Coordinates of C-alpha atoms in Angstrom, one line a residue:
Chain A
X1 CA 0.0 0.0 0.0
X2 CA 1.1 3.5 -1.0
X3 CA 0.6 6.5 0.8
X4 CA 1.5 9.8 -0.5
X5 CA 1.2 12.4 1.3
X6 CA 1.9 16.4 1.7
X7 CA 3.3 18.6 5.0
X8 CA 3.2 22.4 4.3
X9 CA 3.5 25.4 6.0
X10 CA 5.3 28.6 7.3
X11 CA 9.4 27.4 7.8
X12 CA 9.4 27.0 11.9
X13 CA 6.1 25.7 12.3
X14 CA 7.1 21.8 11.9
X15 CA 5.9 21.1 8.9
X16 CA 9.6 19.2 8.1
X17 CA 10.3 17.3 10.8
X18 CA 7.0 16.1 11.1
X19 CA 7.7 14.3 7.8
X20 CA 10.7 13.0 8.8
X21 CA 9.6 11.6 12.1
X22 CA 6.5 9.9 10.4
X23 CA 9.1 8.8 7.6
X24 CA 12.0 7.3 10.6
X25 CA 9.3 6.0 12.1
X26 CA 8.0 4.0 9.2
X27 CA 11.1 3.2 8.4
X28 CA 12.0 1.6 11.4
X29 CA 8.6 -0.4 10.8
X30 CA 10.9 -2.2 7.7
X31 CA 8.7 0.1 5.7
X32 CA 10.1 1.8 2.2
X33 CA 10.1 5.4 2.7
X34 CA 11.0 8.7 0.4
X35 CA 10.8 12.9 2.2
X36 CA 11.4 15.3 -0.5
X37 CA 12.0 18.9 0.5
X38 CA 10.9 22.0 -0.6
X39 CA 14.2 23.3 -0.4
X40 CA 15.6 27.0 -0.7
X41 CA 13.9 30.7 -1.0
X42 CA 10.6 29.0 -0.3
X43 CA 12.4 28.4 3.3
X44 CA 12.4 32.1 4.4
X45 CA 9.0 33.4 5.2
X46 CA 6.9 31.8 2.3
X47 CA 6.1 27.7 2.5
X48 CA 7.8 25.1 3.1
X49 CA 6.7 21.5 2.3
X50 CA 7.6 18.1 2.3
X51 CA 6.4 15.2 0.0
X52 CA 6.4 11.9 2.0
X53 CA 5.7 8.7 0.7
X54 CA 5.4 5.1 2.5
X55 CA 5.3 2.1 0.7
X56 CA 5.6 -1.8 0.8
X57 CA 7.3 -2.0 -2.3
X58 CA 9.9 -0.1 -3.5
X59 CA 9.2 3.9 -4.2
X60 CA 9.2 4.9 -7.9
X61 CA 8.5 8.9 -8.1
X62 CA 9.8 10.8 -4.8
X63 CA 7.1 13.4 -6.6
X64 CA 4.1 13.3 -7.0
X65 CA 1.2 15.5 -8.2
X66 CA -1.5 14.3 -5.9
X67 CA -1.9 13.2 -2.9
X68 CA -3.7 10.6 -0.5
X69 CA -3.1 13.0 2.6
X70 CA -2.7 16.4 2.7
X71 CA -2.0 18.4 5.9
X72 CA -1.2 22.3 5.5
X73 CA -1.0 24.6 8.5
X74 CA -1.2 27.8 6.9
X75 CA -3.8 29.5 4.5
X76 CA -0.8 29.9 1.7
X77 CA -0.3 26.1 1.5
X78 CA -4.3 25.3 1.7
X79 CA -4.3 27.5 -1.0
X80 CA -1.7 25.4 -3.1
X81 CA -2.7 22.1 -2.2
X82 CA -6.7 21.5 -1.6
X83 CA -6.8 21.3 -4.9
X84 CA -4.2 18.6 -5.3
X85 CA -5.6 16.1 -2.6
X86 CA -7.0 13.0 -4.6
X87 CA -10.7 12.5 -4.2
X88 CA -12.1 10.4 -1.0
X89 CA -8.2 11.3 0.1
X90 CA -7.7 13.5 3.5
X91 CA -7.2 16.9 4.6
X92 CA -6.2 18.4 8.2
X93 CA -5.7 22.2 8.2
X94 CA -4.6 23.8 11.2
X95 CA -8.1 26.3 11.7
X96 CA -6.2 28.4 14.4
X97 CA -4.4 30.1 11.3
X98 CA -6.4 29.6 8.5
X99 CA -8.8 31.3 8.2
X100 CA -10.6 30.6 4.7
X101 CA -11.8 27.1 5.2
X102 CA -11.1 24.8 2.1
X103 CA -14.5 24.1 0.2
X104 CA -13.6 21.0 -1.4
X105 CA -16.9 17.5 -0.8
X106 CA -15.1 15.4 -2.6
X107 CA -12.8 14.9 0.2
X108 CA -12.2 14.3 3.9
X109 CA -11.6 17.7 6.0
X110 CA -10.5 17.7 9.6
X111 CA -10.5 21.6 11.2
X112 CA -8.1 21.1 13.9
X113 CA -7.0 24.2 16.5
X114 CA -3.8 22.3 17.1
X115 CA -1.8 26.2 17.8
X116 CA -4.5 27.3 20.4
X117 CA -4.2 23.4 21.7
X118 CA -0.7 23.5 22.1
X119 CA -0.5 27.6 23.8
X120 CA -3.4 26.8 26.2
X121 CA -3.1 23.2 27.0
X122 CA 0.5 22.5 26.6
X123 CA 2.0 25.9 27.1
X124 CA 4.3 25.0 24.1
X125 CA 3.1 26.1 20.7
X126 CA 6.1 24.2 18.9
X127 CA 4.3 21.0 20.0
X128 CA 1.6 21.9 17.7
X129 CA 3.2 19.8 14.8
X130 CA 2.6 16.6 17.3
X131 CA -1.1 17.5 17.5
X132 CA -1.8 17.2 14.2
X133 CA 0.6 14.3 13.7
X134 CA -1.4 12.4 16.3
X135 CA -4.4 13.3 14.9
X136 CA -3.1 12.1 11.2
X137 CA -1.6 8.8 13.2
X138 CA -5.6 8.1 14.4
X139 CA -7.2 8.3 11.1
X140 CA -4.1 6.6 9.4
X141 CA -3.0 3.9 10.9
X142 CA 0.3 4.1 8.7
X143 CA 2.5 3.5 11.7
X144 CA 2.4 3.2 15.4
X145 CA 2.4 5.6 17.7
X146 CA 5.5 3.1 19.4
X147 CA 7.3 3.8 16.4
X148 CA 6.9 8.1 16.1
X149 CA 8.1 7.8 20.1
X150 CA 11.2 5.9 19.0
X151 CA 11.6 8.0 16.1
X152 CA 11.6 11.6 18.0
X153 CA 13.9 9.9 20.3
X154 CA 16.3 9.5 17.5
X155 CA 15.6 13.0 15.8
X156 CA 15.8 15.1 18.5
X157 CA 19.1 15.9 20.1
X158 CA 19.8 14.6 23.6
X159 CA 19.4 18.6 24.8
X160 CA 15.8 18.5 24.4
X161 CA 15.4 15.0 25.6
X162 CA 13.7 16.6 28.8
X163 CA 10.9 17.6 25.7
X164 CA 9.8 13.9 24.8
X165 CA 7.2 13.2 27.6
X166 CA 5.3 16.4 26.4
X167 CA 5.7 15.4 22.8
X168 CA 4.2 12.2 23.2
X169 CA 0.9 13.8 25.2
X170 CA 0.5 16.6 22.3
X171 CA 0.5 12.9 19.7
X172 CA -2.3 11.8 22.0
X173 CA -4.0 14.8 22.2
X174 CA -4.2 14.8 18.8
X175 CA -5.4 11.5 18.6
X176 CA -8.4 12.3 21.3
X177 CA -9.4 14.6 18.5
X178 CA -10.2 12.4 15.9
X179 CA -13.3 10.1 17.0
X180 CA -13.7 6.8 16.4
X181 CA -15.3 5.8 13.2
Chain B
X1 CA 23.1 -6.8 6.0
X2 CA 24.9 -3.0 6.4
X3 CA 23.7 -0.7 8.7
X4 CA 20.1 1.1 7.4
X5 CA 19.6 4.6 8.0
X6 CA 17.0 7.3 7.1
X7 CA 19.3 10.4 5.5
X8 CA 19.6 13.2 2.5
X9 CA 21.6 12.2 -0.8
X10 CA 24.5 14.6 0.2
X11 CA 24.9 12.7 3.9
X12 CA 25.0 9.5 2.5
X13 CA 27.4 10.4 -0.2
X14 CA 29.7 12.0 3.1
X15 CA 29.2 8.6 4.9
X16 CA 29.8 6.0 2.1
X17 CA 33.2 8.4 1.2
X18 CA 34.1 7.9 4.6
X19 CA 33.8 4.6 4.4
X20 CA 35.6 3.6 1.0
X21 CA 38.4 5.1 2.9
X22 CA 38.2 8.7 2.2
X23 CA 42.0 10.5 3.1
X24 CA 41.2 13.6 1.3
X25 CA 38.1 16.5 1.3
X26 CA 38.9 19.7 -0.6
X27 CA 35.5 21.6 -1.2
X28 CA 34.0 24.9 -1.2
X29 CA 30.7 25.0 0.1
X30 CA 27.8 25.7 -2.4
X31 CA 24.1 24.8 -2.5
X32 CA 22.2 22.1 -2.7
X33 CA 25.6 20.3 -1.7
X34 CA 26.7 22.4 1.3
X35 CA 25.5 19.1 3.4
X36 CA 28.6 17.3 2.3
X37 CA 31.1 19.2 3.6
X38 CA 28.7 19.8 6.4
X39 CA 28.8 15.8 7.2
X40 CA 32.6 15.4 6.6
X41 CA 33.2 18.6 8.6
X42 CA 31.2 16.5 11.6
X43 CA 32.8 13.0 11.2
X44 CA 36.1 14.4 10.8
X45 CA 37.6 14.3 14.4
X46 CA 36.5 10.8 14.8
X47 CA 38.5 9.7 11.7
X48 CA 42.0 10.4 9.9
X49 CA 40.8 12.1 6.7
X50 CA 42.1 15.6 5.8
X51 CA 39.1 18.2 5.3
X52 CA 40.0 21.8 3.7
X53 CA 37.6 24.7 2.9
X54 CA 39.3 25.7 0.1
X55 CA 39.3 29.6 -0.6
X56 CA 37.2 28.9 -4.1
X57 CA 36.7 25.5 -6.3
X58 CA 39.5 26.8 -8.3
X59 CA 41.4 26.1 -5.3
X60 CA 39.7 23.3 -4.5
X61 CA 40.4 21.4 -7.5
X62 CA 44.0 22.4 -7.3
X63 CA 44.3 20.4 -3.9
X64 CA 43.2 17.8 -5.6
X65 CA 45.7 17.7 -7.8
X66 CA 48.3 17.6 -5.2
X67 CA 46.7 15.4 -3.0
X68 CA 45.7 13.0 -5.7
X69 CA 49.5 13.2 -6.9
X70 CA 50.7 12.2 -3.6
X71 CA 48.5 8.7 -4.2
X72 CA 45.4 10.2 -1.7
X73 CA 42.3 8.4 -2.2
X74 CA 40.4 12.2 -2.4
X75 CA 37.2 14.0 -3.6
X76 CA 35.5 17.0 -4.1
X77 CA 31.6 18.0 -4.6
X78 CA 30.3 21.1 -5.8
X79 CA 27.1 22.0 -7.7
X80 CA 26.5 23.5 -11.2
X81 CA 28.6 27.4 -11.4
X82 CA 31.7 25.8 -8.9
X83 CA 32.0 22.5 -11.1
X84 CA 32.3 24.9 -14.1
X85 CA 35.0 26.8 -12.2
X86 CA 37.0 23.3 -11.7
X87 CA 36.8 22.5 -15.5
X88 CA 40.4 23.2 -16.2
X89 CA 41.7 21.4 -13.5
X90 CA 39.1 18.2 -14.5
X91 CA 40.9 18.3 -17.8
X92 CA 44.8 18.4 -15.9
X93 CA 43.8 15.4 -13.6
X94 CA 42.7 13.5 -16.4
X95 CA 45.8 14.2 -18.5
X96 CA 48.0 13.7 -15.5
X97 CA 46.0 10.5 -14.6
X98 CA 45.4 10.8 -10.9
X99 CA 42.2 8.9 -9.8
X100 CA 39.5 11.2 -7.8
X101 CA 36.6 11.2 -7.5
X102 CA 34.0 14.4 -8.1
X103 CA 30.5 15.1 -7.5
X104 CA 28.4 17.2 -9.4
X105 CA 25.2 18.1 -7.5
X106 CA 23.5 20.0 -10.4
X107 CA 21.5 22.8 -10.1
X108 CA 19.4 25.0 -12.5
X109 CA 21.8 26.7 -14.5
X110 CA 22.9 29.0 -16.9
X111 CA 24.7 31.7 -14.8
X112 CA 24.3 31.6 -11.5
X113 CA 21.1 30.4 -12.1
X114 CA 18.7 29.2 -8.8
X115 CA 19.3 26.9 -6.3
X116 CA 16.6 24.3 -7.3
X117 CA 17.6 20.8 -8.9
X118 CA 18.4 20.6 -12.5
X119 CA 20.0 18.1 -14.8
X120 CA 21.4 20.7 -17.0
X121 CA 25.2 20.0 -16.6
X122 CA 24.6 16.7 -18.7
X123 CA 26.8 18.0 -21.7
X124 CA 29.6 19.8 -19.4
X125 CA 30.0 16.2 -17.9
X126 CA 29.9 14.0 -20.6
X127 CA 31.3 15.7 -23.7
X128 CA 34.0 17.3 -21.4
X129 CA 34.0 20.8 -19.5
X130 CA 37.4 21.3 -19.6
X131 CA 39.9 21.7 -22.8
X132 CA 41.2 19.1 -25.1
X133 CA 40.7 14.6 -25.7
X134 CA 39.6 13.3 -23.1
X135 CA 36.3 11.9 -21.0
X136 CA 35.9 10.7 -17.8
X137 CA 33.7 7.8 -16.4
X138 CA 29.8 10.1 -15.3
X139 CA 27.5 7.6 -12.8
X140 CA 24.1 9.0 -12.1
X141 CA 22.5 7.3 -9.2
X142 CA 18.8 8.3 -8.4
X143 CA 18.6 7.7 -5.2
X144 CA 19.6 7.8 -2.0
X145 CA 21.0 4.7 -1.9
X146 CA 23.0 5.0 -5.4
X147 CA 24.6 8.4 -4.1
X148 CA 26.2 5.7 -1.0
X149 CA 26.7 3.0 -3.6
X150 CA 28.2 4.9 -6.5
X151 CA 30.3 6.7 -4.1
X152 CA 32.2 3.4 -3.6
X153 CA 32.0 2.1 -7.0
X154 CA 33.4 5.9 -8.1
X155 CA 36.4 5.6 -6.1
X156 CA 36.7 1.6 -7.1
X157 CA 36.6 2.9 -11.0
X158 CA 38.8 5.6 -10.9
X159 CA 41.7 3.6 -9.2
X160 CA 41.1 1.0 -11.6
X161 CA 41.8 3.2 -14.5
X162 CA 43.9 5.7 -12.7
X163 CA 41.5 8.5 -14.0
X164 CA 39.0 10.8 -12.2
X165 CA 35.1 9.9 -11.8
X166 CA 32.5 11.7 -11.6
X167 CA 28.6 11.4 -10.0
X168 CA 26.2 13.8 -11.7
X169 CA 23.2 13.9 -9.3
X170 CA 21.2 16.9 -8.6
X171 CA 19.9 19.3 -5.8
X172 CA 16.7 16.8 -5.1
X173 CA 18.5 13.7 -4.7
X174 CA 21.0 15.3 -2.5
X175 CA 18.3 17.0 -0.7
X176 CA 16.0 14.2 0.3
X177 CA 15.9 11.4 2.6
X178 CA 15.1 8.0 1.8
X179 CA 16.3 4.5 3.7
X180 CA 19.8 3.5 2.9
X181 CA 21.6 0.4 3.5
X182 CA 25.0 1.5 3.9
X183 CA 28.0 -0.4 2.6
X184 CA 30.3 -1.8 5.2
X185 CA 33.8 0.0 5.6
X186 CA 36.7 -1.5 3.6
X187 CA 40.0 -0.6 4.4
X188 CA 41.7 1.4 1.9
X189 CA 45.0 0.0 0.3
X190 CA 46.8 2.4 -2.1
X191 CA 48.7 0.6 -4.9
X192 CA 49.9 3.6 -6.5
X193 CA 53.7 2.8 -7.4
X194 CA 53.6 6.4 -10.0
X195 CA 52.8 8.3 -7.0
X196 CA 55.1 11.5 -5.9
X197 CA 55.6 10.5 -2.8
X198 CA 59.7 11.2 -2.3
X199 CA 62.1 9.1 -4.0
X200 CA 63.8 5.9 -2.3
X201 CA 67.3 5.2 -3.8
X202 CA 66.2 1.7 -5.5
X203 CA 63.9 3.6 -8.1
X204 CA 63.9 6.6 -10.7
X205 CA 61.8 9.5 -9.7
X206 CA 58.1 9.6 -10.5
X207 CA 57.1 13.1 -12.4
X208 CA 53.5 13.7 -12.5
X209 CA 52.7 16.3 -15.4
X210 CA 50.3 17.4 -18.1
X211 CA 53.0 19.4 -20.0
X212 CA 54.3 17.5 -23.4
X213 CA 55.5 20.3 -25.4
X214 CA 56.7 18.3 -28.5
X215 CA 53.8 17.4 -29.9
X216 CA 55.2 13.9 -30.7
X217 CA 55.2 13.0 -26.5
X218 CA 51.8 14.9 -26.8
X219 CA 50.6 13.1 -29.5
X220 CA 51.8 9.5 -27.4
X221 CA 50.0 10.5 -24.4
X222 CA 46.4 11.3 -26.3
X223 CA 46.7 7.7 -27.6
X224 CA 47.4 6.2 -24.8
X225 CA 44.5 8.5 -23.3
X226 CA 42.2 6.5 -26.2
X227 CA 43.1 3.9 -25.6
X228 CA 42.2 4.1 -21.7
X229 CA 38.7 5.6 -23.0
X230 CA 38.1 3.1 -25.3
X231 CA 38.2 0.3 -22.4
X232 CA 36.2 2.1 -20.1
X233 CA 33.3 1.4 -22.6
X234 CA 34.1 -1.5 -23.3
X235 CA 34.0 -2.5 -19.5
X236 CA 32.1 -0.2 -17.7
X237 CA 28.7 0.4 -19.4
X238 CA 25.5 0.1 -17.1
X239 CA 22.0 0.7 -17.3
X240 CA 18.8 -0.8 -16.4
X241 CA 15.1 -1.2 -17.9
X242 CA 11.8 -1.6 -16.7
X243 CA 8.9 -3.1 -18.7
X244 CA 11.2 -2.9 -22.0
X245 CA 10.4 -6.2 -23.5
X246 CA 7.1 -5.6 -24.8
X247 CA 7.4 -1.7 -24.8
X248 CA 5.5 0.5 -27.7
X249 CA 6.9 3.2 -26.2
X250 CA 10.6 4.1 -24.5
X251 CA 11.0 6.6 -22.2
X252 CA 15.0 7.1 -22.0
X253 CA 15.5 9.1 -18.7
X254 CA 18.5 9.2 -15.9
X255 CA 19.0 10.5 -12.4
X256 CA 15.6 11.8 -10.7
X257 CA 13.8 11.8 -13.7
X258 CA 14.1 8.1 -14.4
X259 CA 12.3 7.7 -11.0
X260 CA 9.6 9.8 -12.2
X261 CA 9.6 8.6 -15.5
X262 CA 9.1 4.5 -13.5
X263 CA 6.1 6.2 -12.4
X264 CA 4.7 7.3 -15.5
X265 CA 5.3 3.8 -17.3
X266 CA 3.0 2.0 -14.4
X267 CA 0.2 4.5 -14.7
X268 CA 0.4 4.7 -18.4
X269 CA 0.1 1.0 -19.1
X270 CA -3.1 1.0 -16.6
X271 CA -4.6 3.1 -19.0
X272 CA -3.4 0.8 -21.8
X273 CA -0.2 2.4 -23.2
X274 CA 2.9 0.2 -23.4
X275 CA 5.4 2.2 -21.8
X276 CA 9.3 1.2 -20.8
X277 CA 11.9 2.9 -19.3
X278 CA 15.3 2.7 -20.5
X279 CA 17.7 4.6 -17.9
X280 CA 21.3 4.9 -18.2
X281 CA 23.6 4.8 -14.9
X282 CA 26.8 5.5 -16.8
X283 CA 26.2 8.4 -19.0
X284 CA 29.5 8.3 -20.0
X285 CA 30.3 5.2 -21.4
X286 CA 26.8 5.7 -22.9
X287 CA 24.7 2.5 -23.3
X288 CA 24.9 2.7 -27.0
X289 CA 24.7 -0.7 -28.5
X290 CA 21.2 -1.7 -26.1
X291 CA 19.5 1.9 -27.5
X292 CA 20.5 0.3 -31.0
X293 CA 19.2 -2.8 -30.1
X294 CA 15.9 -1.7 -28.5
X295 CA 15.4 1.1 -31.8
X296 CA 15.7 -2.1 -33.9
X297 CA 12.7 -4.2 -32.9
X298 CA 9.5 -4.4 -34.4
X299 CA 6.8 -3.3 -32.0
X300 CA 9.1 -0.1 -30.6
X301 CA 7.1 3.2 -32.0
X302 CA 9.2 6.0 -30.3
X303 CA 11.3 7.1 -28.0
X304 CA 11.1 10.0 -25.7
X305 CA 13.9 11.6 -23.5
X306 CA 12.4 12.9 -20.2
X307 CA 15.0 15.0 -18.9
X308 CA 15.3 18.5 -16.7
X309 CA 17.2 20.2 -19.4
X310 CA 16.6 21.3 -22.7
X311 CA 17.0 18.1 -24.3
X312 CA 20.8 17.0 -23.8
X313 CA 20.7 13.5 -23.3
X314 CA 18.5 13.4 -25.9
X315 CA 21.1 13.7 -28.7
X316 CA 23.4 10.7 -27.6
X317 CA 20.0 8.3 -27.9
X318 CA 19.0 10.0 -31.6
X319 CA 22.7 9.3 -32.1
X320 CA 22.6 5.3 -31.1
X321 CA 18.7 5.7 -32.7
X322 CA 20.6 6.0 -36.1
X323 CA 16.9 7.5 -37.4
X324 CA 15.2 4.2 -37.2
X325 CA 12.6 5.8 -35.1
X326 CA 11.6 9.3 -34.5
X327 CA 12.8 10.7 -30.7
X328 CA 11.0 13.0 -28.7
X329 CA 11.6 15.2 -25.7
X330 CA 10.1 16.0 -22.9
X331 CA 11.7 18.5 -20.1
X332 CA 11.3 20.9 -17.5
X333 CA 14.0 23.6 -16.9
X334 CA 15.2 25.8 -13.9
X335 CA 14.4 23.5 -10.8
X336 CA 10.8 22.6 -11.9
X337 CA 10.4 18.9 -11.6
X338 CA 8.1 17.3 -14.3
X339 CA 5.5 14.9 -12.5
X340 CA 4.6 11.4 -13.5
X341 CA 1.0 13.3 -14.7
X342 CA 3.5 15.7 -17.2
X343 CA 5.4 13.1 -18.7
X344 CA 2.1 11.0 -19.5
X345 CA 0.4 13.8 -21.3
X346 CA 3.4 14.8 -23.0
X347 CA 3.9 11.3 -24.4
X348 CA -0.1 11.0 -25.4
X349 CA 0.3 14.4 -27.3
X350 CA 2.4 12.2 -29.6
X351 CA 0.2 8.6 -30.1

């Protein structure tokens, strides 16, 4: 199974690493994975994206034109991308920033407040990227939440170590926001 | 099994170097490479290797000259304007035949052109940058793995034919991260008898130059050259195919874009089109004789080059083509990427 799938936002909100710790962790799962950067000018003050695919089988194109997931956390990437989630896929946009809600019924939309989450219930907006990737992790199962806890483990330096317990309650906040289907 | 790590193109080309035994790192830093020196900069107090920022790549290139001279196993990366700037020494190392290796992380060029990935340095490497007869071995891996592999088999190649090597990738590979099983480290033992290295008394002194001023010597030296060139394509061509054998259609592609171009064929024969890839990994020896081979059957309509250039690549398969069947082109320029969607469209405008 395939997944491709879309991180964008402002450069220092996340968007990045969250890809890569979803891509570690699915790698450590013996799963193929590919995270391909926006790299460059984009970085300073516009967007900044990455594609991430997870496969079974070996990944062809590290690009791709559509995607199964998009998540955009800022009204400049929902802008770029609703259009380019593939119909029945999914869409999580951070509704503390954006303000224009996408309009898209072909597709799944999840409003999530994951910066006012992470400033008034976690006193830490830069955990705000673990909000939504809980929430992602609940509706996806594409790996387990074992595996993203190992994975910030490994990405973040030892310094911030003292972080990891609140990272791991801002992945199941996130997942408490996403009911059950 | 080798140790499996999640990391960018440019890291695993610093960690595989490291492990083929890397002695020498002469680089300037420029973008989408910078993570290179970066890594080597990192590793370096944990191993023996020699790492200089040079002032410029002219510099740069120059220390590998010395270096390589001295019997080093060395390298340098750069991207797109600073391998341009190293051209003239390219074309003294090859004369002077001292193996290197060099990476060319390409970016969108002409000029100084943007930061983004391109694959617009494909006639600089392969038809020669730098002055005069000669060519050097070009691998283009297209992934992250290949940029660890290639790194090995570079240094391998050019000590087997006591010439420099080059890897052509560009900014996307070396940018982003994908699983790689990296080789295990093999200890590096120099057999390099013509190295300057001081002379004992038992032997005459080795001179290492690219000065022949009568033109008989220089005349000598560019057959000997020829004759060098003329194994490495015997010996060293490779390239791979997917879904060629009953292919309508042949996509010829290398680097990121044959990884797009994979894509493309999968989708396109869903919808009924029967699509192969032919990619190149050694662009220089060219894969000549199979692009002859695959223009000669039957059921093969048309090729198409997918490149990020303006067509480069494109001439060498029209040349092995030899007008048995017509060749398009399809490419993006300046750090676009085409998408598998692109490519498909482009080849349906011509069905």
């Amino acid at each position: 199974m395939l997944q491709e799938m879309i991180f964008a936002g402002f450069g220092g909100q996340g968007v990045l690493s969250m890809g890569t710790i979803l891509a570690y962790a699915a790698m450590k799962e013996g799963k193929e994975v590919s995270w391909m950067p926006s790299y460059g000018p984009e970085m300073r003050g516009g967007t900044a994206n990455c594609i991430v695919n997870i496969s079974d089988q070996p990944i062809s194109s590290p690009v791709v034109n559509e995607y199964d997931v998009g998540v955009v956390l800022n009204q400049p990437s929902l802008k770029k991308f609703e259009s380019r989630v593939k119909k029945g896929g999914i869409l999580i946009w951070e509704s503390t920033n954006i303000k224009d809600a996408p309009k898209r019924t072909d597709i799944q939309l999840y409003a999530l407040p994951a910066v006012e989450l992470a400033t008034n219930k976690l006193k830490n907006v830069k955990v705000m990227n673990m909000i939504v990737l809980g929430a992602l992790l609940k509706l996806k199962q594409i790996v387990k939440k074992e595996s993203v806890l190992t994975a910030l483990k490994a990405a973040l330096p030892e310094r911030h170590h003292h972080l990891l317990p609140l990272n791991e309650k801002a992945i199941n906040l996130g997942m408490g926001l996403i009911k059950s289907p | 099994m080798g140790e499996i790590r999640l990391m960018k193109g440019n890291e695993a080309l610093g960690e595989a170097a490291i492990r083929a035994g890397l002695q020498g790192y002469f680089g300037y830093p420029i973008t989408p490479q910078s993570e290179v020196i970066e890594y080597l900069a990192k590793e370096e107090p944990k191993y023996d290797y020699v790492l200089i920022q040079a002032e410029s790549e002219v510099a740069a290139v120059n220390m590998m000259y010395g270096a390589g001279g001295a019997g080093g196993r060395i390298m340098t990366t750069t991207s797109s304007p600073g391998f341009s700037l190293m051209q003239e020494g390219v074309s003294y190392l090859v004369c002077t035949e001292i193996p290197c290796l060099f990476a060319n992380i390409v970016r969108g060029g002409p000029g100084l052109g943007t930061i983004q990935a391109s694959q617009g340095d494909y006639f600089q490497a392969t038809k020669g940058g730098g002055h005069g007869d000669y060519n050097m071995i070009v691998l283009a891996p297209n992934s992250v793995q290949e940029m660890a592999d290639h790194t090995f088999l570079g240094f391998e190649l050019a000590d087997k034919y006591r010439s420099p090597v080059l890897l052509l990738s560009d900014g996307s590979i070396g940018q982003m991260m994908e699983k790689v099983e990296l080789p295990d480290p093999k200890p590096y033992k120099p057999n390099k008898p013509w190295a300057t290295v001081g002379k004992p008394k038992n032997r005459e002194r080795n001179i290492l130059t690219s000065l022949y001023i009568l033109s008989d010597d220089m005349e000598k030296k560019n057959i000997h050259l020829q004759a060098k060139f003329e194994k490495m394509e015997k010996n060293e061509v490779r390239f791979e195919e997917y879904r060629t054998e009953d292919a309508e259609i042949i996509i010829t592609a290398f680097g990121l874009t044959s990884r797009i171009s994979k894509k493309a064929v999968d989708v396109g024969r869903e919808s009924g089109i029967k699509l192969g890839l032919f990619r190149p990994i050694t662009l220089w020896p060219f894969p000549k004789k199979r692009i002859e081979e695959l223009a000669s059957k039957k059921e093969v309509k048309f090729f198409i080059s997918v490149e990020m250039n303006a067509g480069q690549m494109k001439e060498d398969v029209m040349l092995n083509v030899y007008g048995k069947k017509p060749v398009y082109f399809f490419g993006r320029f300046g750090g676009i990427i085409p998408t598998p969607e692109e490519i498909l469209s482009a080849i349906k405008s011509h069905l």
